[in-house]
XYZ file of C-alpha atoms in Angstrom:
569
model
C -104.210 -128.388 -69.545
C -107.845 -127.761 -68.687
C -109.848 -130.875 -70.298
C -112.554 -130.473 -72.795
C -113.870 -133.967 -73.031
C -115.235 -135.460 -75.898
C -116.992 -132.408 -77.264
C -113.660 -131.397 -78.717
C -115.294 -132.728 -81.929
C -116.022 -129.053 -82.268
C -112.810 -128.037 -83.037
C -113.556 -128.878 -86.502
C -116.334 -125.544 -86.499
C -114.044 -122.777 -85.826
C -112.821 -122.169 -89.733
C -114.047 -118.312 -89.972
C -114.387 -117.982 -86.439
C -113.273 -114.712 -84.932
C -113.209 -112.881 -81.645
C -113.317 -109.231 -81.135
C -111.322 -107.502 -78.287
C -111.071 -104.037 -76.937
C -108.609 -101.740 -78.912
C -105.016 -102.861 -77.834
C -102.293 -99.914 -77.044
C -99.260 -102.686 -77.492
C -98.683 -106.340 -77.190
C -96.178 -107.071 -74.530
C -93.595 -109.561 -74.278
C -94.509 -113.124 -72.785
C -94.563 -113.037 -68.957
C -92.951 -116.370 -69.161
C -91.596 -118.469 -71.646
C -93.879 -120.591 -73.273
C -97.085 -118.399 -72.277
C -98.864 -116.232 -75.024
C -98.692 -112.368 -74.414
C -100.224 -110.178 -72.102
C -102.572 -107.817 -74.452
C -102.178 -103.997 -73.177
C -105.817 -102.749 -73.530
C -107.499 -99.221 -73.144
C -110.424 -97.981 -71.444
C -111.707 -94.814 -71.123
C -113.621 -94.043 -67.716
C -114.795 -90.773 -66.752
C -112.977 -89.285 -69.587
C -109.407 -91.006 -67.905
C -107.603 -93.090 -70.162
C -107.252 -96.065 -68.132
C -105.253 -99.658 -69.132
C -105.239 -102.944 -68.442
C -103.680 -105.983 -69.474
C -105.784 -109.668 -70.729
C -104.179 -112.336 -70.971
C -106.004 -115.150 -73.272
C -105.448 -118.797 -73.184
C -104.150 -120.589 -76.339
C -107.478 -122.994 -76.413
C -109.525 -120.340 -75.060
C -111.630 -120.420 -78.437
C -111.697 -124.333 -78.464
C -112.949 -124.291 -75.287
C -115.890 -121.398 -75.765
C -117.554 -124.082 -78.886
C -116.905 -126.604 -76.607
C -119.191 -125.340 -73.879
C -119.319 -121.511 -74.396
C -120.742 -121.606 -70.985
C -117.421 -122.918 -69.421
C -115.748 -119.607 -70.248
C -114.748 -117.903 -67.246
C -112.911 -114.490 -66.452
C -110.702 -113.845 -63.082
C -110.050 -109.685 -62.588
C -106.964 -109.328 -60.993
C -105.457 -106.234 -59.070
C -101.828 -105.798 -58.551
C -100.647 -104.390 -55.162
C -99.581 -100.578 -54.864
C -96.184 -100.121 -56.840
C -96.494 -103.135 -58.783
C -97.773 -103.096 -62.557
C -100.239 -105.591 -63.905
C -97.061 -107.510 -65.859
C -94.888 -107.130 -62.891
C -97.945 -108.776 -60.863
C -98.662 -111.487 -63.557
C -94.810 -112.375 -63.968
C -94.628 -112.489 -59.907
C -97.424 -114.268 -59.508
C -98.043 -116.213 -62.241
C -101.658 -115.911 -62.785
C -100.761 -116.211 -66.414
C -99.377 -119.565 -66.312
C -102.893 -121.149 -64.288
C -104.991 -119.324 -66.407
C -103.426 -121.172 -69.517
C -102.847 -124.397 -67.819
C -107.070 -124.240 -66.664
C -108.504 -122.131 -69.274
C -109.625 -118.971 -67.999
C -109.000 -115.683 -69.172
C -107.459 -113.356 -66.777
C -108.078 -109.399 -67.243
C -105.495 -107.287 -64.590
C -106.394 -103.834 -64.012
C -103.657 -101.226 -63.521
C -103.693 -98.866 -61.040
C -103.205 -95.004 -62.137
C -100.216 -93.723 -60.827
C -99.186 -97.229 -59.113
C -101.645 -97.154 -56.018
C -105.492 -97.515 -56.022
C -107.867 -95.503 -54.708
C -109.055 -97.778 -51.671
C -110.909 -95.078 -49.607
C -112.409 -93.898 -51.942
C -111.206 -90.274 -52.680
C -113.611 -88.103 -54.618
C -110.289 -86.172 -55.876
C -109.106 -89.541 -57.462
C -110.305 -91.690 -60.310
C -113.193 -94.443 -59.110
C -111.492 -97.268 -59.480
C -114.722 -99.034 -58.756
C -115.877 -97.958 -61.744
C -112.859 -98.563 -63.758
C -112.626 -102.428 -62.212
C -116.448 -102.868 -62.909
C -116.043 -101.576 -66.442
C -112.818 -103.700 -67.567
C -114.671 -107.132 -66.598
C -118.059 -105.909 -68.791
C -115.356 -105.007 -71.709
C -113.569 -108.107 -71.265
C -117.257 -110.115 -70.638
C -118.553 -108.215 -74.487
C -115.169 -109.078 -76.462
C -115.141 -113.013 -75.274
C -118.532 -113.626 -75.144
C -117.835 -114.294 -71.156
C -120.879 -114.919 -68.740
C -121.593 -113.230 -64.834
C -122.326 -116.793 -63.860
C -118.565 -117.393 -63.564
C -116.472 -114.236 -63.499
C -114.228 -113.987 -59.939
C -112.234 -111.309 -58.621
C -108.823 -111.186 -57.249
C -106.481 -108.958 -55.377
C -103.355 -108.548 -53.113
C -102.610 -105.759 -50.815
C -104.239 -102.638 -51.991
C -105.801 -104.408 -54.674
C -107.373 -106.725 -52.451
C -109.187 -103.835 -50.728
C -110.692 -102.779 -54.059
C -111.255 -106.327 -54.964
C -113.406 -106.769 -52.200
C -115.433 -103.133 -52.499
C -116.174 -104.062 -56.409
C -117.655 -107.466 -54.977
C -119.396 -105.967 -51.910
C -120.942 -102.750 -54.200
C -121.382 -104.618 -57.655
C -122.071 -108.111 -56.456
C -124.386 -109.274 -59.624
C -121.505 -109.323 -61.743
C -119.134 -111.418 -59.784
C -119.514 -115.124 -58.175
C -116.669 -114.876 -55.359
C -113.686 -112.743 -54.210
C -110.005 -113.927 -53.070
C -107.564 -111.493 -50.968
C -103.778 -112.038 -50.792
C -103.276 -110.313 -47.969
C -105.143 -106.584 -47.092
C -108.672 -105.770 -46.978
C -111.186 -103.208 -47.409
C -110.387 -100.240 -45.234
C -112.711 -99.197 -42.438
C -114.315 -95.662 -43.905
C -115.150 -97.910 -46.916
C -117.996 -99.137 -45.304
C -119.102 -96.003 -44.139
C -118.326 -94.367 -47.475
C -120.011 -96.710 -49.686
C -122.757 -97.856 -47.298
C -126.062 -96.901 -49.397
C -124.078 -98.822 -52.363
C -123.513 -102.105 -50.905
C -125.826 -104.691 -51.693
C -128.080 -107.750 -50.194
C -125.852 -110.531 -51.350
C -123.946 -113.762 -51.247
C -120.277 -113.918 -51.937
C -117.688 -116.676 -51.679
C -114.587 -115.098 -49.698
C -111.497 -115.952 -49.381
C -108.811 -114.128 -47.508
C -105.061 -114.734 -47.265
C -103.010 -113.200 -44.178
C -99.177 -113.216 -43.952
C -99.042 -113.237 -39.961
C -101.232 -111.733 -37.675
C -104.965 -110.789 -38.933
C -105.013 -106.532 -39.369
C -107.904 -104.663 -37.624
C -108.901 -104.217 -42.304
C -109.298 -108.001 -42.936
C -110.644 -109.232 -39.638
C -113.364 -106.594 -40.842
C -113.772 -107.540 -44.202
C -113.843 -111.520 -43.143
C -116.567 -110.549 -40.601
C -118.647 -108.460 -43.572
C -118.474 -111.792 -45.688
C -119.524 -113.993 -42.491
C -122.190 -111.885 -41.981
C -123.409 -111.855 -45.726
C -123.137 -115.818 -46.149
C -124.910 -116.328 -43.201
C -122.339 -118.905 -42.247
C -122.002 -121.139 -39.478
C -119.807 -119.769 -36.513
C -118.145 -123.537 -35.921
C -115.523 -123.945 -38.739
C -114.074 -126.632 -40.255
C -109.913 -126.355 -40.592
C -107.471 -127.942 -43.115
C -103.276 -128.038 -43.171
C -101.544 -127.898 -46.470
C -97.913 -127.325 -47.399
C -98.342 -123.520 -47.950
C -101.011 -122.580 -45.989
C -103.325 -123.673 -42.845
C -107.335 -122.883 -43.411
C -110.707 -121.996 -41.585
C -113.648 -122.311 -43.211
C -117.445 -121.209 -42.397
C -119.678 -122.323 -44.289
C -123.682 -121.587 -44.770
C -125.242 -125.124 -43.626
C -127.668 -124.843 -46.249
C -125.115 -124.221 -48.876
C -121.410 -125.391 -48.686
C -120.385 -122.949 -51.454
C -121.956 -120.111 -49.704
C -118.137 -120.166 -47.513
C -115.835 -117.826 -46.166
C -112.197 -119.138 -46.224
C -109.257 -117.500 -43.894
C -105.809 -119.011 -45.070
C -102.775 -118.495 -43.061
C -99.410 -118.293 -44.930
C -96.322 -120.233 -43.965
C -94.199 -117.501 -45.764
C -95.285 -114.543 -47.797
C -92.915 -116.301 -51.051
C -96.063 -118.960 -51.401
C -97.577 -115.890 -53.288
C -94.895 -115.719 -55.523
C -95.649 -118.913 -57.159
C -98.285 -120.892 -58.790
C -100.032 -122.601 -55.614
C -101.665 -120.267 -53.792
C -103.665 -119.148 -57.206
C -104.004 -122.902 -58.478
C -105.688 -123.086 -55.047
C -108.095 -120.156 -55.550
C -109.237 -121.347 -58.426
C -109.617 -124.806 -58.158
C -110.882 -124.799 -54.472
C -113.539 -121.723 -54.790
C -113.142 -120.008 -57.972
C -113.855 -122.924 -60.589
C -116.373 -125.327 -58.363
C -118.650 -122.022 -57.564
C -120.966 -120.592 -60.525
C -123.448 -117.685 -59.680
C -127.673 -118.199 -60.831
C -129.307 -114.838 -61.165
C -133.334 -116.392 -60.653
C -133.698 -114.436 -57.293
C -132.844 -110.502 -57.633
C -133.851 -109.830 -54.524
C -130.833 -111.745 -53.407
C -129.041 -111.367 -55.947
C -129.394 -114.952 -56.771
C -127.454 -118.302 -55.489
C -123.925 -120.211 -55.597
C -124.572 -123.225 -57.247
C -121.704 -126.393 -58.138
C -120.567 -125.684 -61.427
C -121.405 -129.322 -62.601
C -120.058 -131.516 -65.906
C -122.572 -133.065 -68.589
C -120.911 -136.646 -66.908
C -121.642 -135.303 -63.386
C -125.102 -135.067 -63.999
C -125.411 -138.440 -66.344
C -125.926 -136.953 -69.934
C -124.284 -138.819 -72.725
C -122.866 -136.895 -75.652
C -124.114 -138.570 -78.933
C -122.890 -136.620 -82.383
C -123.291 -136.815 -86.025
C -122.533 -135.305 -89.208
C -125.082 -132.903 -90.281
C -124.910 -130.918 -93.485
C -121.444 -131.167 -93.388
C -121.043 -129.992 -89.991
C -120.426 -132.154 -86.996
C -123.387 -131.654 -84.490
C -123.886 -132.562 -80.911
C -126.795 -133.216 -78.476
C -126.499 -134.523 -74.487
C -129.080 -137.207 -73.876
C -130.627 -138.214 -70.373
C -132.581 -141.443 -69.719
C -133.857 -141.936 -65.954
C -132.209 -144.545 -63.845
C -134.693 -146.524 -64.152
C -135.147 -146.659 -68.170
C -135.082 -150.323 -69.048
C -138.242 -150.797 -66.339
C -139.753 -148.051 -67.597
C -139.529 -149.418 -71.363
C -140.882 -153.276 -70.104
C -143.335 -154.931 -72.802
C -142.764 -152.197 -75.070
C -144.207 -149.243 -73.349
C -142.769 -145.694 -74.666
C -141.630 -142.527 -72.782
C -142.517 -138.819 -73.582
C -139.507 -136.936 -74.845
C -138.310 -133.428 -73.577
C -136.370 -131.568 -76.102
C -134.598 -128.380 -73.911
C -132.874 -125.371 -76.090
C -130.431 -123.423 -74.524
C -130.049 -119.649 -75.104
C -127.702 -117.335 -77.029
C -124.044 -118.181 -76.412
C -125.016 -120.990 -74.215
C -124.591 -124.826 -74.055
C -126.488 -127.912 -73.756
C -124.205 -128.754 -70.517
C -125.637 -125.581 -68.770
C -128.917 -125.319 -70.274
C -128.925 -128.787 -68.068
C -127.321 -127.105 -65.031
C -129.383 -123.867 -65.621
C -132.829 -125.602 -66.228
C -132.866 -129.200 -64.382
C -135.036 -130.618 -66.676
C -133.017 -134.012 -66.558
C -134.032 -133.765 -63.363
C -137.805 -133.546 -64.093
C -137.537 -136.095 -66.362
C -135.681 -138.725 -63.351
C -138.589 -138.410 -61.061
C -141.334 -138.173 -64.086
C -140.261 -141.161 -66.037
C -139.440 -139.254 -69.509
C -136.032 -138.748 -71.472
C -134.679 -135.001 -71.817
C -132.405 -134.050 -74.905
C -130.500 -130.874 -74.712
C -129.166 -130.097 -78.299
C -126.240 -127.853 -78.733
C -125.750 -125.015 -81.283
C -122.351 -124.438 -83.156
C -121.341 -121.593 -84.697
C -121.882 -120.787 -88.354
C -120.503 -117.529 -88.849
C -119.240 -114.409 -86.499
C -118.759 -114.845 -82.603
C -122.228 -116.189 -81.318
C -123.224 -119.075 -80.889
C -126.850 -120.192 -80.792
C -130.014 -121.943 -82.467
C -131.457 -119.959 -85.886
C -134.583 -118.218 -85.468
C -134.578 -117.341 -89.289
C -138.254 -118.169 -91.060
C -136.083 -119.556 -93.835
C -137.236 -123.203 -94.814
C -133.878 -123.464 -95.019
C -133.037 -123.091 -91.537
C -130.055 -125.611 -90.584
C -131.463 -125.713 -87.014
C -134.586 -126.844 -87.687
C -133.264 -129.845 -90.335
C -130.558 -130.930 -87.134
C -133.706 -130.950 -84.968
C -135.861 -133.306 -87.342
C -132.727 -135.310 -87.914
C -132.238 -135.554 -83.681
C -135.798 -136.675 -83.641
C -135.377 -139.382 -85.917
C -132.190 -140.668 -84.830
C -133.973 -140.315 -81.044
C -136.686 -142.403 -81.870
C -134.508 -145.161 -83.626
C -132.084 -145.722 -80.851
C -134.080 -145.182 -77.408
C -138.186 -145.878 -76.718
C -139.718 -142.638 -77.878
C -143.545 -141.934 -77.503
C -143.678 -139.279 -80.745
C -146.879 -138.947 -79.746
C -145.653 -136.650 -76.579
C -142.971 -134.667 -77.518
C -142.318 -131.632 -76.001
C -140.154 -128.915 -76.883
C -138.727 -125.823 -74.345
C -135.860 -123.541 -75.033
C -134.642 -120.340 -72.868
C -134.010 -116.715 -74.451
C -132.537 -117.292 -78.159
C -133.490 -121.270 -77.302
C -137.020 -120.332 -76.430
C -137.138 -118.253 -79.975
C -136.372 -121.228 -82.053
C -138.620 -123.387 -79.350
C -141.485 -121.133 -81.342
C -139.704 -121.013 -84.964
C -139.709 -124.922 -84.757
C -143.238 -124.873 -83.635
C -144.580 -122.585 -86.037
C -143.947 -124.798 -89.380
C -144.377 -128.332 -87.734
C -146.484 -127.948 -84.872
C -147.890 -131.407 -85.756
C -145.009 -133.282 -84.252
C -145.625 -132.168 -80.717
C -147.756 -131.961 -77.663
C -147.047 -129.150 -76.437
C -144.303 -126.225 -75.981
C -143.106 -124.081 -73.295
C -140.618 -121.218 -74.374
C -139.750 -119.868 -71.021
C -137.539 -117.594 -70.324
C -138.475 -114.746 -72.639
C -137.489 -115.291 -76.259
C -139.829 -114.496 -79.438
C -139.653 -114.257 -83.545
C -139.631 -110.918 -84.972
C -143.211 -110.031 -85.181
C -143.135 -109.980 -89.255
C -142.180 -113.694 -88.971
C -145.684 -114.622 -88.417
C -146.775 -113.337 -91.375
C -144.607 -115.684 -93.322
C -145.924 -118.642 -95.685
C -144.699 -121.223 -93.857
C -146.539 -120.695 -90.604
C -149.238 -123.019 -90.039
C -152.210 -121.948 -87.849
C -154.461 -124.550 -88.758
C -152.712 -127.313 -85.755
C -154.117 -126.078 -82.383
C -150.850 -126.760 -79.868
C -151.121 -126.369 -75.892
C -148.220 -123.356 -75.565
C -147.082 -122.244 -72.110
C -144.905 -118.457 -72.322
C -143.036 -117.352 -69.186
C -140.545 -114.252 -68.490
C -139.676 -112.611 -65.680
C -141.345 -109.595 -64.152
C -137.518 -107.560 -64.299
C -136.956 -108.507 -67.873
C -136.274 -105.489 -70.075
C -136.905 -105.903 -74.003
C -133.214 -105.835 -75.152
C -132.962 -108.882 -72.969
C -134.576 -111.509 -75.511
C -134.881 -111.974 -79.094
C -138.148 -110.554 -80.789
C -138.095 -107.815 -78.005
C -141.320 -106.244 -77.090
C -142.987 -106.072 -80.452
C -142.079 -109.490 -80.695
C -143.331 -111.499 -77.567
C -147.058 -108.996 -78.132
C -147.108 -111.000 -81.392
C -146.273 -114.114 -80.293
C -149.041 -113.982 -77.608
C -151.928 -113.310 -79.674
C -150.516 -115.806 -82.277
C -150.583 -118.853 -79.952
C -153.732 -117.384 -77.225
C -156.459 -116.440 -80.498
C -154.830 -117.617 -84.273
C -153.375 -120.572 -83.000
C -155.750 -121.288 -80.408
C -159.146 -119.791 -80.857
C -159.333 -118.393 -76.706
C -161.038 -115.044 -76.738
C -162.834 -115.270 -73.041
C -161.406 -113.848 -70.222
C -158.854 -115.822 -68.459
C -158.519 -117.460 -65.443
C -155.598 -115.839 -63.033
C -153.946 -118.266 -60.586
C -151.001 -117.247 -58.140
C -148.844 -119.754 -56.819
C -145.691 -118.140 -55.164
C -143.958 -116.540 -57.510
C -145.795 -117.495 -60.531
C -148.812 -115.167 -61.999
C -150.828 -117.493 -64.500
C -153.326 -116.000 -66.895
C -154.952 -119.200 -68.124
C -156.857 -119.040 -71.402
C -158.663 -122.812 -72.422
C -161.977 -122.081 -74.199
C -160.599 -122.081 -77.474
C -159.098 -125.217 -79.746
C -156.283 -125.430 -77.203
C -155.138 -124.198 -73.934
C -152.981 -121.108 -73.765
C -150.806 -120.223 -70.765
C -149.405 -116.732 -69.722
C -146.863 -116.408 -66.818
C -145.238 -113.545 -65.282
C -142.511 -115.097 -62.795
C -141.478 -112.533 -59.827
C -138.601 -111.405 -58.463
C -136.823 -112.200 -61.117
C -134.877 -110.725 -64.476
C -133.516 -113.161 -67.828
C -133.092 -116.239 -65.942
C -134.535 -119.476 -65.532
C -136.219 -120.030 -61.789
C -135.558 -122.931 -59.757
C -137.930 -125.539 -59.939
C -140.214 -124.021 -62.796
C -139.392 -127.132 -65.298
C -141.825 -129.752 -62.483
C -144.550 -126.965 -62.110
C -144.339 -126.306 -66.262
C -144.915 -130.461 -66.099
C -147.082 -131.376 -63.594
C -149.200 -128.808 -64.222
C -149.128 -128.709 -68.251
C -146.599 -130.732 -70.035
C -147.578 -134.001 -69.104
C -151.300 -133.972 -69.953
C -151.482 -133.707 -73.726
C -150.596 -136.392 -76.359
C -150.451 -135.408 -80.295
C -152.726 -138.601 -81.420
C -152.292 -140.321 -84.778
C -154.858 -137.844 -86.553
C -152.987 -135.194 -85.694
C -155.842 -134.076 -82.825
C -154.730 -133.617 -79.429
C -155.863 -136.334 -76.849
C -155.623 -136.661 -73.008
C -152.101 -138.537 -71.723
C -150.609 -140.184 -68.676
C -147.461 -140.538 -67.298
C -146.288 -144.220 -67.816
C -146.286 -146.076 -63.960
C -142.844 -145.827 -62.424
């Protein structure tokens, strides 16, 4: 059974809790004893009535308020003449997907056989794949940082063109047996993009003139290195290539000892726990349609889960203090404190993964809290950006700051708050009614209060606050909260009623980053427009949002904003 650590203290949150699926033709059978049911689904593509089957893990909404993040999807094709339960009996994908907590979605093929070359007199199964793993993404609140693709025979051809012409929505690709045919990549060669994609390829025997090509495609995209590395296992021999800048950046050719290892659980507990599970996909570089990263546990990257019971609710926040803490703290000295929101649907685990502020905060001497959201009502899961005085969010977040600065060596005098998306949102709802308790804010990626939020009683614009807003230059309004009407607002709130800048500013380009750079007002206003780049957090921005920002300002006693220093490492 897939472990979910000690944040199972959530399980307590899912009274009312709900999760909405795509209309269901039947429920069939169990494919094994033991196992839940496949759910026969519906989906209509270019006016075809397609199906498909899901199958959903027992825990699987346990596991999504545990770290909604950590909620992935494997698409599976089923060879020609073989229906998606036939395929998930045989195989028993079903079984590993309960045992490790994924959700598996298998495609059926219409008629039995899939439309590999790509026949413009048959249905575009391209299409039809690509659309069952955004329905299945919408009804479990599933992520395109960790959603894989699978096939065998056929259905590894078409697993492979899906990943090769919609590569954004997948992290890496697995073939038992077949490949792409060879007028695919003629067919389809204006649609296939830029991109890196974690292969791996099964062959019963010799290699066929359609994998060798589709291993050398893969090669060629993962820039690997032509010397490969080679590992024996019970089932199955293995060559890998590997990028030498990045491991996960591989291409994997496995050798069968007999075709039956398909049959049983092995060969997918291997895909999954050797590429599938380990890899994770960032979108912060479209122009290559991103990076693998190491999908990477709160105790992996030394965060310590603290809890307590909060109006009734059990609430949770990760906690990182540098290595170095207890020199740090000598003769009493104080560190500033990073408070780091994650978005909609998101975690504190990955908003640590996603944002590296922990990181930041090692080689800067300060301690980073990443607070997690639970869910009140309905399927999402995320911090409040109600105006309410009410709001539960903002009472957890006093009550984390307290209980912060009673148990570790907290300088409230330099506390900083960030959030991404929905996180960045309540980074400015917080902000708005107490900006007295901090130094300064930074709600990058994109997220804003509804514009008629500002106009609200308990906004305060008489506390000038340093603010530093970011998004990305591919953004689109439906991606945050506030939208466009929204972040307009929220600029002129912090630059001129917050702030009192009304001169020109000052543009600096560093890389990626365009800076407008307002500071002749009551408080210094930043603007930045990150390139090449859509929703997502870029590598690296939490140092430059520090060294450059963060780390000068201190909220003094008064309540006026002073000059600060880091501490001396």
């Amino acid at each position: 059974m897939k472990r979910i650590g000690t944040a199972v203290v959530a399980v307590a949150c899912l009274t009312g809790l709900t999760f909405a699926a795509p209309s269901a033709a039947s429920s069939a059978p169990p494919t094994e004893p033991g196992l839940r049911p496949l759910l026969d689904q519906t989906l209509v593509v270019d006016g075809i009535t397609r199906q498909y089957a899901v199958y959903v893990p027992s825990q699987q909404p346990v596991y999504r308020v545990a770290d909604p993040k950590d909620n992935p999807i494997v698409v599976i094709l089923h060879p020609d003449g073989e229906t998606a339960h036939e395929y998930a009996l045989r195989t028993q994908w079903s079984r590993v997907a309960e045992e490790e907590g994924f959700i598996a979605a298998f495609p059926t093929a219409q008629n039995g056989t899939w439309n590999a070359h790509l026949d413009p007199g048959r249905p575009d199964d391209i299409g039809f794949v690509t659309a069952v793993t955004d329905a299945v993404r919408g009804a479990y609140q599933g992520s395109s940082v960790n959603v894989y693709i699978v096939g065998e025979g056929t259905g590894a051809a078409v697993a492979n063109e899906v990943a090769a012409i919609n590569s954004p929505k997948y992290v890496a690709v697995a073939s038992l047996t077949g490949g792409a045919p060879a007028d695919f990549y003629q067919t389809a060669s204006t649609r296939l993009r830029n991109t890196t994609m974690a292969s791996w390829t099964f062959v019963n025997g010799r290699l066929s003139g359609d994998e060798h090509r589709q291993i050398e495609y893969w090669k060629h995209a993962n820039k690997v290195n032509p010397r490969p590395q080679h590992e024996h296992g019970r089932d199955f021999s293995t060559t890998i290539y590997r990028n030498p800048n990045n491991p996960l950046a591989q291409v994997r050719v496995s050798y069968l000892r007999s075709p039956s290892a398909l049959g049983g659980t092995s060969v997918a507990r291997a895909v999954w726990r050797g590429m599938f599970h380990p890899t994770l996909r960032f979108t912060d570089q479209d122009s290559t349609n991103g990076r693998l990263v190491p999908f990477q546990t709160a105790r992996q990257m030394r965060l310590t889960e603290h809890t307590a019971s909060i109006a009734g609710q059990t609430r949770r926040w990760l906690v990182y203090l540098p290595t170095n803490y207890r020199k740090l703290t000598n003769h009493g000295r104080k560190l500033p404190l990073v408070l780091a929101f994650h978005g909609r649907n998101g975690s504190g685990r990955y908003m640590a993964q996603q944002t590296g502020w922990h990181q930041v905060g090692e080689a800067r001497g300060f301690i980073v809290v990443y607070p997690q959201a639970e869910p009140a009502t309905g399927p999402n899961i995320g911090f409040s950006g109600s105006i309410d005085a009410a709001n539960p969010d903002v009472s957890f977040t006093l009550d984390v700051l307290a209980d912060l600065s009673a148990r570790f060596a907290v300088d409230t005098t330099r506390v900083i708050v960030t959030g991404v998306s929905q996180g960045a949102a309540f980074t400015n709802r917080l902000a708005v009614q107490y900006p007295q308790l901090f130094a300064a804010i930074a709600p990058c990626y994109s997220g804003h209060l509804n514009a008629a939020s500002y106009s609200d009683p308990i906004v305060r614009t008489d506390v000038p606050l340093p603010v530093w807003q970011c998004r990305g230059v591919n953004e689109v309004p439906t991606d945050y909260p506030g939208g466009t009407a929204g972040e307009a607002t929220a600029r002129v709130f912090w630059r001129e009623t917050v702030n009192k800048n009304t001169a020109p500013p000052t543009v600096e380009v560093d890389g990626r980053y365009t800076t407008d750079i307002y500071h002749d007002g009551a408080a210094e206003y930043r603007w930045t427009v990150n390139g090449d780049i859509g929703h997502f957090w870029p590598k690296n921005l939490g140092f430059k949002l520090w060294d450059d920002f963060l780390a000068h300002y201190r909220r003094l006693p008064n309540g006026s904003l002073g000059p600060a220093a880091l501490p001396d490492r």
